[in-house]
Amino acid sequence: MKDRDMYEKEIQFITDYNLNKINNLGSSFTIEKLVNLELHPAIIKYISGELDYLIYKDRKILLENSSFDYSGEKLSGYFNSIAEELKKSKKLSFEEVKKFVEKAVAFNVNYIIHPVPVLINLIFRNNEAPKNAAEIKAYLNYIYYYDYLRDILNSYFVKKKLLSFNRKDFELTIKKINNELLLQKEEVIIADAVDSIADFYNDGAVNKSSVPVNLIETYLKGENLDEYNTSLNKVYKNSKKKVDINELKTVLISISVSSNLKKEKPLEPGKPKDKTFEMASGKNKADQKSVLDEEIIEGQDEIEEMKTGEETSEGNETDELVEEVSTARKTRFRKDIFSFLSKKEIEKIIGTIFNEDREDFTSTMEKLEECNNYDQASEILKAVFFTYRINPYNKEAVALTDAVSDYFHQVN
């Protein structure tokens, strides 16, 4: 990537730190072993995405050369289950994983600073040729940070029934989504960026609670938020200096408040000013991500109120793009999670995962169905697996995870 030289030191340190964890695994091993070694989750996600893409290419060959029609929602679900099984059993060589880790670190180091251009480059490289929607979805599986971009795109693909995207159209679409989200939830998006940058750049570091100001400035510049940088330069003379995350957020809050006082956005009469950025201080990434999705969802209804001037057809299209997530997540699902599990699977899940605690099983299922999206639900699943000391690749754990995934991805 073009910015690799700029972040060479960080890339090398994070790469070496994670590669040291796998030195004693032997010549070949499964992805489950990597999870158990606690490689950074963004790296695990990238490796999983690489395997998803390899499986996608194999499936494409099958579809193009078979006498049978493998299309359709039901068969797609089966293919997804097959993909999960293939990933679990795939033996990876040390050299393969070494290359995956190197690519994952280089990608994430750049992606969290320049999310939109790096995502476009991941999918299209230097190629202008159209990409199949299924292939784009496979690439979106590489994403760990800013995954609300993936959620909106996937929802948009489903509703519009898009079969392909050329680079220019995809670039226009993702920029519209990003710009509109920044317009209505600027403070929340910036807070998530601060946490994401600190989370990955501090992997392996002793002090994980601070971040160099210049990294945040680079991110803000890429998002055309130069007014923040002007103010940051007045506060921090040395932009390479590491600053406490909470302190930095406090400074950013003050900049945002000051900026909003100068350019008030029209709000519904009697509606209080948006204070969503206040929640950012002192929260870890997991806590903020529950809040982040909810704030973005709640903000969709304010789009029209916050817009001024004459609406254009382009503006209407942007509204439609950003409202995809709101529509998908607020609509009552047609089936409950139990519909995606057999009675036999339910009994095994209760016994194996919940240690025969039916009350906890029932309450957990209720909590899962109350989630707005799969990412929120997956956090609950992770907590359950951690509490009961269950390997997430356990057969029953996979069955439950697949059921929850199917529940949130069903088409109404």
CSV table of C-alpha atoms in Angstrom, one decimal:
chain,number,residue,atom,x,y,z
A,1,MET,CA,0.0,0.0,0.0
A,2,LYS,CA,1.1,3.6,-0.7
A,3,ASP,CA,1.2,4.5,3.0
A,4,ARG,CA,3.2,1.4,4.1
A,5,ASP,CA,6.5,3.4,4.4
A,6,MET,CA,4.7,6.0,6.6
A,7,TYR,CA,3.7,3.3,9.1
A,8,GLU,CA,6.6,0.9,8.6
A,9,LYS,CA,7.7,1.0,12.2
A,10,GLU,CA,4.2,0.3,13.5
A,11,ILE,CA,3.6,-2.4,10.9
A,12,GLN,CA,6.9,-4.2,11.8
A,13,PHE,CA,6.3,-4.1,15.6
A,14,ILE,CA,2.7,-5.4,15.5
A,15,THR,CA,3.6,-8.0,12.9
A,16,ASP,CA,6.5,-9.3,15.0
A,17,TYR,CA,4.5,-9.3,18.2
A,18,ASN,CA,1.8,-11.5,16.7
A,19,LEU,CA,4.1,-13.7,14.8
A,20,ASN,CA,6.0,-14.5,18.0
A,21,LYS,CA,2.8,-16.0,19.3
A,22,ILE,CA,2.7,-18.7,16.6
A,23,ASN,CA,6.4,-19.7,16.5
A,24,ASN,CA,5.8,-22.8,18.6
A,25,LEU,CA,2.6,-24.1,16.9
A,26,GLY,CA,4.5,-26.4,14.5
A,27,SER,CA,4.4,-26.7,10.7
A,28,SER,CA,0.5,-26.6,10.4
A,29,PHE,CA,-2.5,-25.8,12.5
A,30,THR,CA,-6.1,-24.7,12.3
A,31,ILE,CA,-7.6,-21.2,12.8
A,32,GLU,CA,-8.9,-22.3,16.1
A,33,LYS,CA,-5.3,-22.5,17.4
A,34,LEU,CA,-4.8,-18.9,16.4
A,35,VAL,CA,-7.9,-17.9,18.3
A,36,ASN,CA,-6.7,-19.7,21.4
A,37,LEU,CA,-3.3,-17.9,21.1
A,38,GLU,CA,-5.2,-14.6,21.3
A,39,LEU,CA,-3.9,-13.1,18.1
A,40,HIS,CA,-5.4,-9.6,17.7
A,41,PRO,CA,-9.1,-10.1,16.7
A,42,ALA,CA,-8.6,-7.8,13.7
A,43,ILE,CA,-5.9,-10.1,12.4
A,44,ILE,CA,-8.1,-13.2,13.1
A,45,LYS,CA,-10.9,-11.4,11.2
A,46,TYR,CA,-8.6,-10.7,8.3
A,47,ILE,CA,-7.4,-14.3,8.1
A,48,SER,CA,-11.0,-15.6,8.3
A,49,GLY,CA,-11.8,-13.2,5.5
A,50,GLU,CA,-8.9,-14.6,3.4
A,51,LEU,CA,-10.3,-18.1,3.9
A,52,ASP,CA,-13.8,-16.9,3.1
A,53,TYR,CA,-12.5,-15.4,-0.2
A,54,LEU,CA,-10.7,-18.6,-1.2
A,55,ILE,CA,-13.9,-20.6,-0.5
A,56,TYR,CA,-15.9,-18.0,-2.5
A,57,LYS,CA,-13.6,-18.6,-5.5
A,58,ASP,CA,-14.0,-22.4,-5.2
A,59,ARG,CA,-17.8,-22.0,-5.0
A,60,LYS,CA,-17.7,-19.7,-8.1
A,61,ILE,CA,-15.9,-22.4,-10.1
A,62,LEU,CA,-18.5,-24.9,-9.0
A,63,LEU,CA,-21.4,-22.6,-10.0
A,64,GLU,CA,-20.0,-21.8,-13.3
A,65,ASN,CA,-19.2,-25.4,-14.4
A,66,SER,CA,-22.1,-27.3,-12.8
A,67,SER,CA,-25.2,-28.6,-14.5
A,68,PHE,CA,-27.2,-27.7,-11.4
A,69,ASP,CA,-28.5,-24.3,-10.2
A,70,TYR,CA,-27.0,-23.6,-6.8
A,71,SER,CA,-28.6,-20.2,-6.4
A,72,GLY,CA,-31.3,-19.3,-3.9
A,73,GLU,CA,-31.5,-18.2,-0.3
A,74,LYS,CA,-31.8,-21.7,1.2
A,75,LEU,CA,-28.8,-23.2,-0.7
A,76,SER,CA,-26.8,-20.0,0.1
A,77,GLY,CA,-27.4,-20.8,3.8
A,78,TYR,CA,-26.1,-24.3,3.3
A,79,PHE,CA,-23.0,-23.0,1.5
A,80,ASN,CA,-22.3,-20.6,4.4
A,81,SER,CA,-22.5,-23.5,6.9
A,82,ILE,CA,-20.1,-25.5,4.6
A,83,ALA,CA,-17.8,-22.6,4.6
A,84,GLU,CA,-17.6,-22.4,8.4
A,85,GLU,CA,-16.9,-26.2,8.5
A,86,LEU,CA,-14.2,-25.8,5.9
A,87,LYS,CA,-12.5,-22.9,7.8
A,88,LYS,CA,-12.5,-24.9,11.0
A,89,SER,CA,-10.9,-27.9,9.5
A,90,LYS,CA,-8.5,-26.2,7.2
A,91,LYS,CA,-4.8,-26.9,8.1
A,92,LEU,CA,-2.7,-23.7,7.6
A,93,SER,CA,1.0,-23.8,7.2
A,94,PHE,CA,3.3,-21.5,9.2
A,95,GLU,CA,4.3,-19.7,6.0
A,96,GLU,CA,0.7,-19.2,5.0
A,97,VAL,CA,-0.2,-17.7,8.3
A,98,LYS,CA,2.9,-15.6,8.3
A,99,LYS,CA,1.9,-14.0,5.0
A,100,PHE,CA,-1.7,-13.6,6.3
A,101,VAL,CA,-0.5,-11.8,9.4
A,102,GLU,CA,1.8,-9.5,7.5
A,103,LYS,CA,-1.1,-8.6,5.1
A,104,ALA,CA,-3.6,-8.2,7.9
A,105,VAL,CA,-1.4,-5.8,9.9
A,106,ALA,CA,-0.5,-3.7,6.8
A,107,PHE,CA,-4.2,-3.6,5.9
A,108,ASN,CA,-5.5,-2.6,9.4
A,109,VAL,CA,-2.8,-0.1,10.1
A,110,ASN,CA,-3.8,1.8,6.9
A,111,TYR,CA,-7.5,1.0,7.0
A,112,ILE,CA,-8.2,2.5,10.4
A,113,ILE,CA,-6.5,5.8,9.3
A,114,HIS,CA,-8.0,5.9,5.8
A,115,PRO,CA,-11.1,3.6,5.9
A,116,VAL,CA,-12.9,4.5,2.6
A,117,PRO,CA,-9.9,4.6,0.2
A,118,VAL,CA,-8.3,1.5,1.7
A,119,LEU,CA,-11.6,-0.4,1.5
A,120,ILE,CA,-12.1,0.6,-2.1
A,121,ASN,CA,-8.5,-0.5,-2.9
A,122,LEU,CA,-9.0,-3.8,-1.1
A,123,ILE,CA,-12.0,-4.7,-3.3
A,124,PHE,CA,-10.9,-3.3,-6.7
A,125,ARG,CA,-7.1,-3.0,-6.4
A,126,ASN,CA,-6.2,-1.1,-9.5
A,127,ASN,CA,-8.9,-2.7,-11.6
A,128,GLU,CA,-11.8,-0.7,-13.0
A,129,ALA,CA,-13.7,-3.8,-14.1
A,130,PRO,CA,-17.1,-4.5,-12.3
A,131,LYS,CA,-17.1,-6.8,-9.3
A,132,ASN,CA,-19.8,-9.3,-8.6
A,133,ALA,CA,-21.8,-8.4,-5.5
A,134,ALA,CA,-21.1,-11.7,-3.9
A,135,GLU,CA,-17.3,-11.1,-4.4
A,136,ILE,CA,-17.6,-7.6,-2.8
A,137,LYS,CA,-19.5,-9.2,0.2
A,138,ALA,CA,-16.6,-11.7,0.5
A,139,TYR,CA,-14.1,-8.8,0.7
A,140,LEU,CA,-16.2,-7.1,3.3
A,141,ASN,CA,-15.7,-10.1,5.6
A,142,TYR,CA,-12.1,-8.8,6.1
A,143,ILE,CA,-13.4,-5.9,8.1
A,144,TYR,CA,-13.1,-5.7,11.9
A,145,TYR,CA,-13.1,-1.9,12.5
A,146,TYR,CA,-15.8,0.4,11.2
A,147,ASP,CA,-18.0,-2.6,10.4
A,148,TYR,CA,-21.1,-0.4,10.2
A,149,LEU,CA,-19.9,0.4,6.7
A,150,ARG,CA,-20.1,-3.3,5.9
A,151,ASP,CA,-23.6,-3.6,7.4
A,152,ILE,CA,-25.0,-0.7,5.4
A,153,LEU,CA,-23.5,-2.0,2.2
A,154,ASN,CA,-24.8,-5.5,2.7
A,155,SER,CA,-28.2,-4.2,3.5
A,156,TYR,CA,-28.1,-2.0,0.4
A,157,PHE,CA,-27.1,-5.0,-1.8
A,158,VAL,CA,-30.0,-7.0,-0.6
A,159,LYS,CA,-32.7,-4.4,-1.0
A,160,LYS,CA,-31.5,-3.2,-4.4
A,161,LYS,CA,-30.8,-6.8,-5.5
A,162,LEU,CA,-27.6,-5.6,-7.0
A,163,LEU,CA,-25.6,-8.2,-9.0
A,164,SER,CA,-22.4,-6.1,-9.6
A,165,PHE,CA,-20.7,-2.8,-9.0
A,166,ASN,CA,-18.0,-1.0,-11.0
A,167,ARG,CA,-15.3,0.8,-9.1
A,168,LYS,CA,-16.7,4.3,-9.8
A,169,ASP,CA,-20.2,3.5,-8.6
A,170,PHE,CA,-18.9,1.7,-5.6
A,171,GLU,CA,-16.6,4.6,-4.7
A,172,LEU,CA,-19.5,7.1,-5.0
A,173,THR,CA,-21.8,4.9,-2.9
A,174,ILE,CA,-19.4,4.3,0.0
A,175,LYS,CA,-18.4,7.9,0.0
A,176,LYS,CA,-22.1,9.0,0.2
A,177,ILE,CA,-22.6,6.6,3.1
A,178,ASN,CA,-19.5,7.7,5.0
A,179,ASN,CA,-20.2,11.4,4.4
A,180,GLU,CA,-23.9,11.2,5.5
A,181,LEU,CA,-23.0,9.3,8.7
A,182,LEU,CA,-20.4,11.9,9.5
A,183,LEU,CA,-22.9,14.6,8.8
A,184,GLN,CA,-25.4,13.3,11.4
A,185,LYS,CA,-23.2,11.4,13.8
A,186,GLU,CA,-19.8,13.1,13.5
A,187,GLU,CA,-18.8,13.0,17.2
A,188,VAL,CA,-19.7,9.3,17.6
A,189,ILE,CA,-17.8,8.3,14.4
A,190,ILE,CA,-14.7,10.2,15.5
A,191,ALA,CA,-14.9,8.7,19.0
A,192,ASP,CA,-14.9,5.2,17.4
A,193,ALA,CA,-12.0,6.1,15.2
A,194,VAL,CA,-9.9,7.2,18.3
A,195,ASP,CA,-10.7,3.9,20.0
A,196,SER,CA,-10.0,1.9,16.9
A,197,ILE,CA,-6.6,3.6,16.2
A,198,ALA,CA,-5.6,3.2,19.9
A,199,ASP,CA,-6.7,-0.4,20.0
A,200,PHE,CA,-4.7,-1.6,17.0
A,201,TYR,CA,-1.6,0.6,17.1
A,202,ASN,CA,-1.1,-0.3,20.8
A,203,ASP,CA,-1.2,-4.0,20.2
A,204,GLY,CA,1.7,-5.4,22.1
A,205,ALA,CA,2.5,-2.1,23.8
A,206,VAL,CA,2.9,-1.7,27.5
A,207,ASN,CA,0.8,1.5,27.6
A,208,LYS,CA,-2.5,1.0,25.8
A,209,SER,CA,-4.3,4.1,27.0
A,210,SER,CA,-2.5,6.7,24.8
A,211,VAL,CA,-2.2,7.4,21.1
A,212,PRO,CA,0.0,9.8,19.0
A,213,VAL,CA,-2.0,12.9,18.1
A,214,ASN,CA,-0.6,12.8,14.5
A,215,LEU,CA,-2.4,9.5,13.8
A,216,ILE,CA,-5.7,11.1,14.7
A,217,GLU,CA,-4.9,14.2,12.7
A,218,THR,CA,-4.2,12.0,9.6
A,219,TYR,CA,-7.6,10.3,10.1
A,220,LEU,CA,-9.4,13.7,10.5
A,221,LYS,CA,-7.6,15.1,7.4
A,222,GLY,CA,-8.7,12.1,5.3
A,223,GLU,CA,-12.3,12.7,6.4
A,224,ASN,CA,-12.1,16.4,5.5
A,225,LEU,CA,-12.5,17.4,9.2
A,226,ASP,CA,-9.7,20.0,9.1
A,227,GLU,CA,-11.4,22.3,11.6
A,228,TYR,CA,-10.5,19.7,14.3
A,229,ASN,CA,-6.9,19.6,13.2
A,230,THR,CA,-6.6,23.4,13.4
A,231,SER,CA,-7.8,23.3,17.0
A,232,LEU,CA,-5.6,20.3,17.9
A,233,ASN,CA,-2.5,22.0,16.6
A,234,LYS,CA,-3.2,24.8,19.1
A,235,VAL,CA,-3.5,22.4,22.0
A,236,TYR,CA,-0.7,20.0,21.1
A,237,LYS,CA,2.4,21.6,19.7
A,238,ASN,CA,4.2,18.2,19.2
A,239,SER,CA,1.8,16.0,17.2
A,240,LYS,CA,4.0,13.0,17.5
A,241,LYS,CA,3.5,13.0,21.3
A,242,LYS,CA,1.4,10.3,22.8
A,243,VAL,CA,-1.7,11.6,24.6
A,244,ASP,CA,-4.1,9.9,26.9
A,245,ILE,CA,-7.2,8.7,25.0
A,246,ASN,CA,-9.7,10.1,27.4
A,247,GLU,CA,-7.9,13.4,27.5
A,248,LEU,CA,-7.9,13.5,23.7
A,249,LYS,CA,-11.6,12.8,23.6
A,250,THR,CA,-12.2,15.6,26.0
A,251,VAL,CA,-10.4,18.0,23.7
A,252,LEU,CA,-12.3,16.7,20.7
A,253,ILE,CA,-15.6,17.1,22.5
A,254,SER,CA,-14.7,20.8,23.3
A,255,ILE,CA,-13.8,21.3,19.6
A,256,SER,CA,-17.1,19.7,18.5
A,257,VAL,CA,-19.1,21.8,20.9
A,258,SER,CA,-17.4,25.0,19.8
A,259,SER,CA,-17.9,24.1,16.2
A,260,ASN,CA,-21.6,23.3,16.6
A,261,LEU,CA,-22.2,26.6,18.3
A,262,LYS,CA,-20.9,28.3,15.2
A,263,LYS,CA,-23.0,26.2,12.8
A,264,GLU,CA,-26.1,25.0,14.5
A,265,LYS,CA,-28.0,22.3,12.7
A,266,PRO,CA,-31.8,22.8,12.5
A,267,LEU,CA,-33.6,20.5,14.9
A,268,GLU,CA,-37.2,19.6,15.6
A,269,PRO,CA,-38.8,22.2,17.9
A,270,GLY,CA,-38.2,21.2,21.5
A,271,LYS,CA,-35.7,18.5,20.7
A,272,PRO,CA,-32.5,18.7,22.8
A,273,LYS,CA,-29.1,19.1,21.2
A,274,ASP,CA,-27.2,15.8,20.3
A,275,LYS,CA,-24.8,14.9,23.1
A,276,THR,CA,-23.8,11.5,21.8
A,277,PHE,CA,-20.1,12.2,21.9
A,278,GLU,CA,-20.3,12.4,25.7
A,279,MET,CA,-20.7,8.7,25.9
A,280,ALA,CA,-17.3,8.2,24.3
A,281,SER,CA,-15.1,9.1,27.3
A,282,GLY,CA,-13.9,6.2,29.4
A,283,LYS,CA,-15.4,3.4,27.4
A,284,ASN,CA,-13.7,0.4,25.9
A,285,LYS,CA,-14.2,-0.6,22.3
A,286,ALA,CA,-16.7,-3.3,23.0
A,287,ASP,CA,-18.9,-0.9,25.1
A,288,GLN,CA,-18.6,1.9,22.6
A,289,LYS,CA,-19.6,-0.4,19.7
A,290,SER,CA,-22.9,-1.3,21.4
A,291,VAL,CA,-23.7,2.3,21.7
A,292,LEU,CA,-22.2,3.2,18.3
A,293,ASP,CA,-24.6,1.0,16.3
A,294,GLU,CA,-27.6,2.2,18.3
A,295,GLU,CA,-26.7,5.9,17.9
A,296,ILE,CA,-26.3,5.5,14.1
A,297,ILE,CA,-29.7,3.7,14.0
A,298,GLU,CA,-31.5,6.3,16.0
A,299,GLY,CA,-29.9,9.0,13.9
A,300,GLN,CA,-31.5,7.8,10.7
A,301,ASP,CA,-34.9,9.4,11.5
A,302,GLU,CA,-33.2,12.8,11.9
A,303,ILE,CA,-31.7,12.9,8.4
A,304,GLU,CA,-34.5,14.9,6.9
A,305,GLU,CA,-34.7,17.3,9.9
A,306,MET,CA,-30.9,18.0,9.6
A,307,LYS,CA,-31.0,18.7,5.9
A,308,THR,CA,-31.6,22.2,4.5
A,309,GLY,CA,-32.1,23.6,1.1
A,310,GLU,CA,-33.5,22.0,-2.0
A,311,GLU,CA,-33.4,18.2,-2.2
A,312,THR,CA,-31.8,16.7,-5.3
A,313,SER,CA,-32.1,13.2,-6.7
A,314,GLU,CA,-28.6,12.5,-5.5
A,315,GLY,CA,-29.6,13.6,-2.0
A,316,ASN,CA,-32.6,11.3,-2.0
A,317,GLU,CA,-30.4,8.4,-3.1
A,318,THR,CA,-28.1,9.2,-0.2
A,319,ASP,CA,-30.9,9.2,2.3
A,320,GLU,CA,-32.0,5.8,0.9
A,321,LEU,CA,-28.6,4.4,1.3
A,322,VAL,CA,-28.2,5.5,4.9
A,323,GLU,CA,-31.7,4.4,5.9
A,324,GLU,CA,-31.0,0.8,4.8
A,325,VAL,CA,-29.5,-0.1,8.2
A,326,SER,CA,-32.4,1.5,10.0
A,327,THR,CA,-35.0,-0.3,8.0
A,328,ALA,CA,-33.3,-3.7,8.2
A,329,ARG,CA,-32.7,-3.5,11.9
A,330,LYS,CA,-36.0,-2.0,13.1
A,331,THR,CA,-38.2,-4.4,11.0
A,332,ARG,CA,-39.6,-7.3,13.1
A,333,PHE,CA,-37.9,-10.5,11.9
A,334,ARG,CA,-40.2,-13.1,10.4
A,335,LYS,CA,-38.9,-16.0,12.4
A,336,ASP,CA,-37.5,-16.3,15.8
A,337,ILE,CA,-34.1,-17.8,16.6
A,338,PHE,CA,-35.6,-21.1,17.7
A,339,SER,CA,-36.9,-21.6,14.1
A,340,PHE,CA,-33.3,-22.1,13.0
A,341,LEU,CA,-32.5,-24.9,15.5
A,342,SER,CA,-33.9,-28.4,15.7
A,343,LYS,CA,-35.2,-29.7,19.0
A,344,LYS,CA,-32.2,-32.0,19.2
A,345,GLU,CA,-29.8,-29.1,18.6
A,346,ILE,CA,-31.5,-27.0,21.3
A,347,GLU,CA,-31.2,-29.8,23.9
A,348,LYS,CA,-27.5,-30.3,23.1
A,349,ILE,CA,-26.9,-26.5,23.3
A,350,ILE,CA,-28.6,-26.4,26.7
A,351,GLY,CA,-26.6,-29.3,28.0
A,352,THR,CA,-23.2,-28.5,26.4
A,353,ILE,CA,-23.1,-24.7,26.5
A,354,PHE,CA,-25.4,-23.7,29.3
A,355,ASN,CA,-24.6,-26.7,31.6
A,356,GLU,CA,-28.4,-27.6,31.7
A,357,ASP,CA,-29.4,-24.2,33.0
A,358,ARG,CA,-32.6,-23.8,31.0
A,359,GLU,CA,-33.5,-20.5,32.6
A,360,ASP,CA,-30.2,-18.9,31.5
A,361,PHE,CA,-30.6,-20.4,28.0
A,362,THR,CA,-34.1,-18.8,27.7
A,363,SER,CA,-33.1,-15.4,29.0
A,364,THR,CA,-30.0,-15.4,26.7
A,365,MET,CA,-32.2,-16.2,23.7
A,366,GLU,CA,-34.5,-13.3,24.6
A,367,LYS,CA,-31.5,-11.0,24.9
A,368,LEU,CA,-30.3,-12.1,21.5
A,369,GLU,CA,-33.6,-11.4,19.8
A,370,GLU,CA,-33.7,-7.9,21.4
A,371,CYS,CA,-30.4,-7.0,19.7
A,372,ASN,CA,-30.5,-4.6,16.7
A,373,ASN,CA,-28.0,-6.5,14.6
A,374,TYR,CA,-25.8,-9.6,14.5
A,375,ASP,CA,-22.7,-7.7,15.8
A,376,GLN,CA,-24.5,-6.9,19.0
A,377,ALA,CA,-25.8,-10.4,19.3
A,378,SER,CA,-22.2,-11.8,18.7
A,379,GLU,CA,-21.0,-9.9,21.7
A,380,ILE,CA,-23.6,-11.7,23.9
A,381,LEU,CA,-22.5,-15.0,22.4
A,382,LYS,CA,-18.9,-14.2,23.2
A,383,ALA,CA,-19.8,-13.4,26.8
A,384,VAL,CA,-21.7,-16.7,27.1
A,385,PHE,CA,-18.9,-18.8,25.7
A,386,PHE,CA,-16.4,-17.0,28.0
A,387,THR,CA,-18.6,-17.5,31.1
A,388,TYR,CA,-19.2,-21.2,30.5
A,389,ARG,CA,-15.6,-21.7,29.1
A,390,ILE,CA,-16.9,-23.0,25.8
A,391,ASN,CA,-14.7,-23.1,22.7
A,392,PRO,CA,-16.5,-21.0,20.0
A,393,TYR,CA,-15.6,-23.7,17.5
A,394,ASN,CA,-17.3,-26.4,19.5
A,395,LYS,CA,-20.0,-28.1,17.5
A,396,GLU,CA,-22.9,-26.8,19.6
A,397,ALA,CA,-21.4,-23.3,19.8
A,398,VAL,CA,-21.2,-23.2,16.0
A,399,ALA,CA,-24.8,-24.4,15.7
A,400,LEU,CA,-26.0,-21.6,18.0
A,401,THR,CA,-23.8,-19.0,16.2
A,402,ASP,CA,-25.1,-20.1,12.8
A,403,ALA,CA,-28.7,-19.9,14.0
A,404,VAL,CA,-28.2,-16.4,15.4
A,405,SER,CA,-26.5,-15.4,12.1
A,406,ASP,CA,-29.4,-16.8,10.0
A,407,TYR,CA,-31.9,-15.0,12.3
A,408,PHE,CA,-30.4,-11.6,11.6
A,409,HIS,CA,-29.7,-12.2,7.9
A,410,GLN,CA,-33.1,-13.6,7.0
A,411,VAL,CA,-35.0,-11.8,4.3
A,412,ASN,CA,-38.4,-10.6,5.1
